[in-house]
XYZ file of C-alpha atoms in Angstrom:
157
model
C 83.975 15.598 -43.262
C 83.691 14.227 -39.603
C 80.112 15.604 -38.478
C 78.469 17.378 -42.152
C 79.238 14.541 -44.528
C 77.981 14.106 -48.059
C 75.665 12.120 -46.716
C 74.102 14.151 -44.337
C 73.695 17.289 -46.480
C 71.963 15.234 -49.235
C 69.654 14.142 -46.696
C 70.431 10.381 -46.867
C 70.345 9.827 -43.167
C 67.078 9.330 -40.662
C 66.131 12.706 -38.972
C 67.192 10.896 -35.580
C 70.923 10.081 -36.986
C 70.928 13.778 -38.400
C 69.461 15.053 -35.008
C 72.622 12.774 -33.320
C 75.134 14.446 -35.467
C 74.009 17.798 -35.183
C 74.057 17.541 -31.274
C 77.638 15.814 -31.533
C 78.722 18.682 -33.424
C 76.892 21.174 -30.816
C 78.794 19.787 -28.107
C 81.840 19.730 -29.707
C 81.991 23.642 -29.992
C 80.689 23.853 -26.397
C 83.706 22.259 -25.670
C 85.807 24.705 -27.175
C 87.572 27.516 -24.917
C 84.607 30.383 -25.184
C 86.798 33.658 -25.752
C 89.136 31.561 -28.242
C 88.654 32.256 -32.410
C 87.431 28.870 -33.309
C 84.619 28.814 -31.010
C 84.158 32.554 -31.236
C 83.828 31.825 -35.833
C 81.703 29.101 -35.393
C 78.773 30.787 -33.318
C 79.206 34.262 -34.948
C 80.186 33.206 -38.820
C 78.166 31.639 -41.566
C 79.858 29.677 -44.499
C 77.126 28.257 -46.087
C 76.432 29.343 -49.293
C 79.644 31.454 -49.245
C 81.631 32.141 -52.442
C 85.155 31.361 -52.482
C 87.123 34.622 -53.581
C 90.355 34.333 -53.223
C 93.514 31.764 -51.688
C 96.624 33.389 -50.805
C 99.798 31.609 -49.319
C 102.843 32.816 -47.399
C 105.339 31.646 -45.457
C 103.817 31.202 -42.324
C 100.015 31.040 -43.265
C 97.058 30.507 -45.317
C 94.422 32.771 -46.284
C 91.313 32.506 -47.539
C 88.390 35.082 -48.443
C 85.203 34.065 -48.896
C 81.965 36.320 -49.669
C 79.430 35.088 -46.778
C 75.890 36.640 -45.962
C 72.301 36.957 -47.485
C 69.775 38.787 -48.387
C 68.534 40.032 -44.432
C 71.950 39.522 -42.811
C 73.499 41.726 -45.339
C 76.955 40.810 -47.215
C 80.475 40.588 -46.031
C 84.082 40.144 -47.267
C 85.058 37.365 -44.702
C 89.310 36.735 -44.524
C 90.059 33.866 -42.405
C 93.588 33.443 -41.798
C 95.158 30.071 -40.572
C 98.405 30.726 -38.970
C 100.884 27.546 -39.753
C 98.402 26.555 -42.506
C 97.855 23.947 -44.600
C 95.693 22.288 -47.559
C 95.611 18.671 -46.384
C 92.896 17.405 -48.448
C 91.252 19.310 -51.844
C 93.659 21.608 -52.878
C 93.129 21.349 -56.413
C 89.173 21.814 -56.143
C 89.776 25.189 -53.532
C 91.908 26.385 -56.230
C 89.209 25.889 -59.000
C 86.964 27.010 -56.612
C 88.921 30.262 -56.710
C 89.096 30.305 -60.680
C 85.325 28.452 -61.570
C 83.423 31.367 -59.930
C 80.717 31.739 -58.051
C 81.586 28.110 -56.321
C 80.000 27.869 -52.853
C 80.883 26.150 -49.457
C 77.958 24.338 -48.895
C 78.631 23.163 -44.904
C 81.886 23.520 -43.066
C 82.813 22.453 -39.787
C 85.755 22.596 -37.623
C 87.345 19.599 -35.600
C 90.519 18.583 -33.406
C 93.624 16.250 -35.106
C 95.856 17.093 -32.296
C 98.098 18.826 -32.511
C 96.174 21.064 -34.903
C 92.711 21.868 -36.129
C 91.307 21.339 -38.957
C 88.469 23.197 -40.795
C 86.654 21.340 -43.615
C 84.397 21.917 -46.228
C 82.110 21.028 -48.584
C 81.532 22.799 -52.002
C 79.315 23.097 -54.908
C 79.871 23.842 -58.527
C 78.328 27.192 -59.395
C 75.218 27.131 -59.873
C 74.315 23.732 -59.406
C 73.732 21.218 -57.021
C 76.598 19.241 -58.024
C 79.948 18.334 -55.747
C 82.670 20.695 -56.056
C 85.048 19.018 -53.761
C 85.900 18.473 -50.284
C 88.681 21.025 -48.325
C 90.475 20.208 -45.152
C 92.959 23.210 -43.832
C 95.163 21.848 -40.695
C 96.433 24.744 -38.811
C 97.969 25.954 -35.197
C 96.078 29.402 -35.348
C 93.058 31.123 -36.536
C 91.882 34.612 -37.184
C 89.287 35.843 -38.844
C 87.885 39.466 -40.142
C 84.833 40.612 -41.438
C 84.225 44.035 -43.848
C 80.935 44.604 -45.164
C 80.006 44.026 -48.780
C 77.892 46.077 -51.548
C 76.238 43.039 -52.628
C 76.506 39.561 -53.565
C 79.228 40.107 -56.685
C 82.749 38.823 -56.772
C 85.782 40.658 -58.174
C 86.896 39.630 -61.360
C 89.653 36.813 -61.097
């Protein structure tokens, strides 16, 4: 992670470093074009504490759907697609992530490594506290796609 490291989310920094990174991050997305899909997911979309459903792969992208929401926002099936895709760090734990269910992402972010983007995460085991991995997708596009959800249940694997 570049902004919401390990670190960070466990709390290990001073509130003034945490207060730095969050700002860096902030301005970082302000920096983004306003109508374009990364900018438009990270101000409208909320990964954390989303459960990782399912991973799909084709030939020209990567797709992952993730159960996002809570209890007063309601529940959604979120798809994000990443056009020209690519697992470039954590593959094997998004794909246990996908098979060890409910596993969560417990902060994501979103940064430049021109020529691409890349959109990280971390996770937790289910139902713990406990690291589940780290995820870095590198792609040229992104789309995204909400549908709303009964509840807070995944589909059987």
């Amino acid at each position: 992670m570049e902004y919401f490291t390990r670190a960070w989310a466990l709390g290990d920094l001073s509130d003034e470093e945490c207060e730095k990174i969050e700002e860096r991050y902030r301005s970082y997305v302000e920096s983004l074009d306003p109508e374009g899909p990364v900018r438009r997911f990270v101000t409208s979309i909320s990964l954390h504490d989303a459960y990782v459903d399912r991973l799909e792969y084709s030939e020209d992208a990567l797709s992952l759907h993730l159960l996002t929401g809570d209890g007063q926002r309601g529940y959604w099936h979120t798809h994000i697609r990443y056009g020209g895709g690519q697992i470039i760090l954590g593959q094997k734990d998004l794909e246990r992530a996908v098979q060890v269910r409910p596993t969560e992402v417990w902060y994501d972010e979103f940064s430049d490594s021109p020529p691409r983007m890349v959109h990280r995460f971390l996770l937790l085991k289910p139902g713990t506290s406990k690291d589940g991995g780290e995820v870095h997708i590198a792609f040229d596009e992104l789309a995204f796609s909400e549908t709303p959800a009964a509840g807070r249940m995944l589909t059987e694997v």
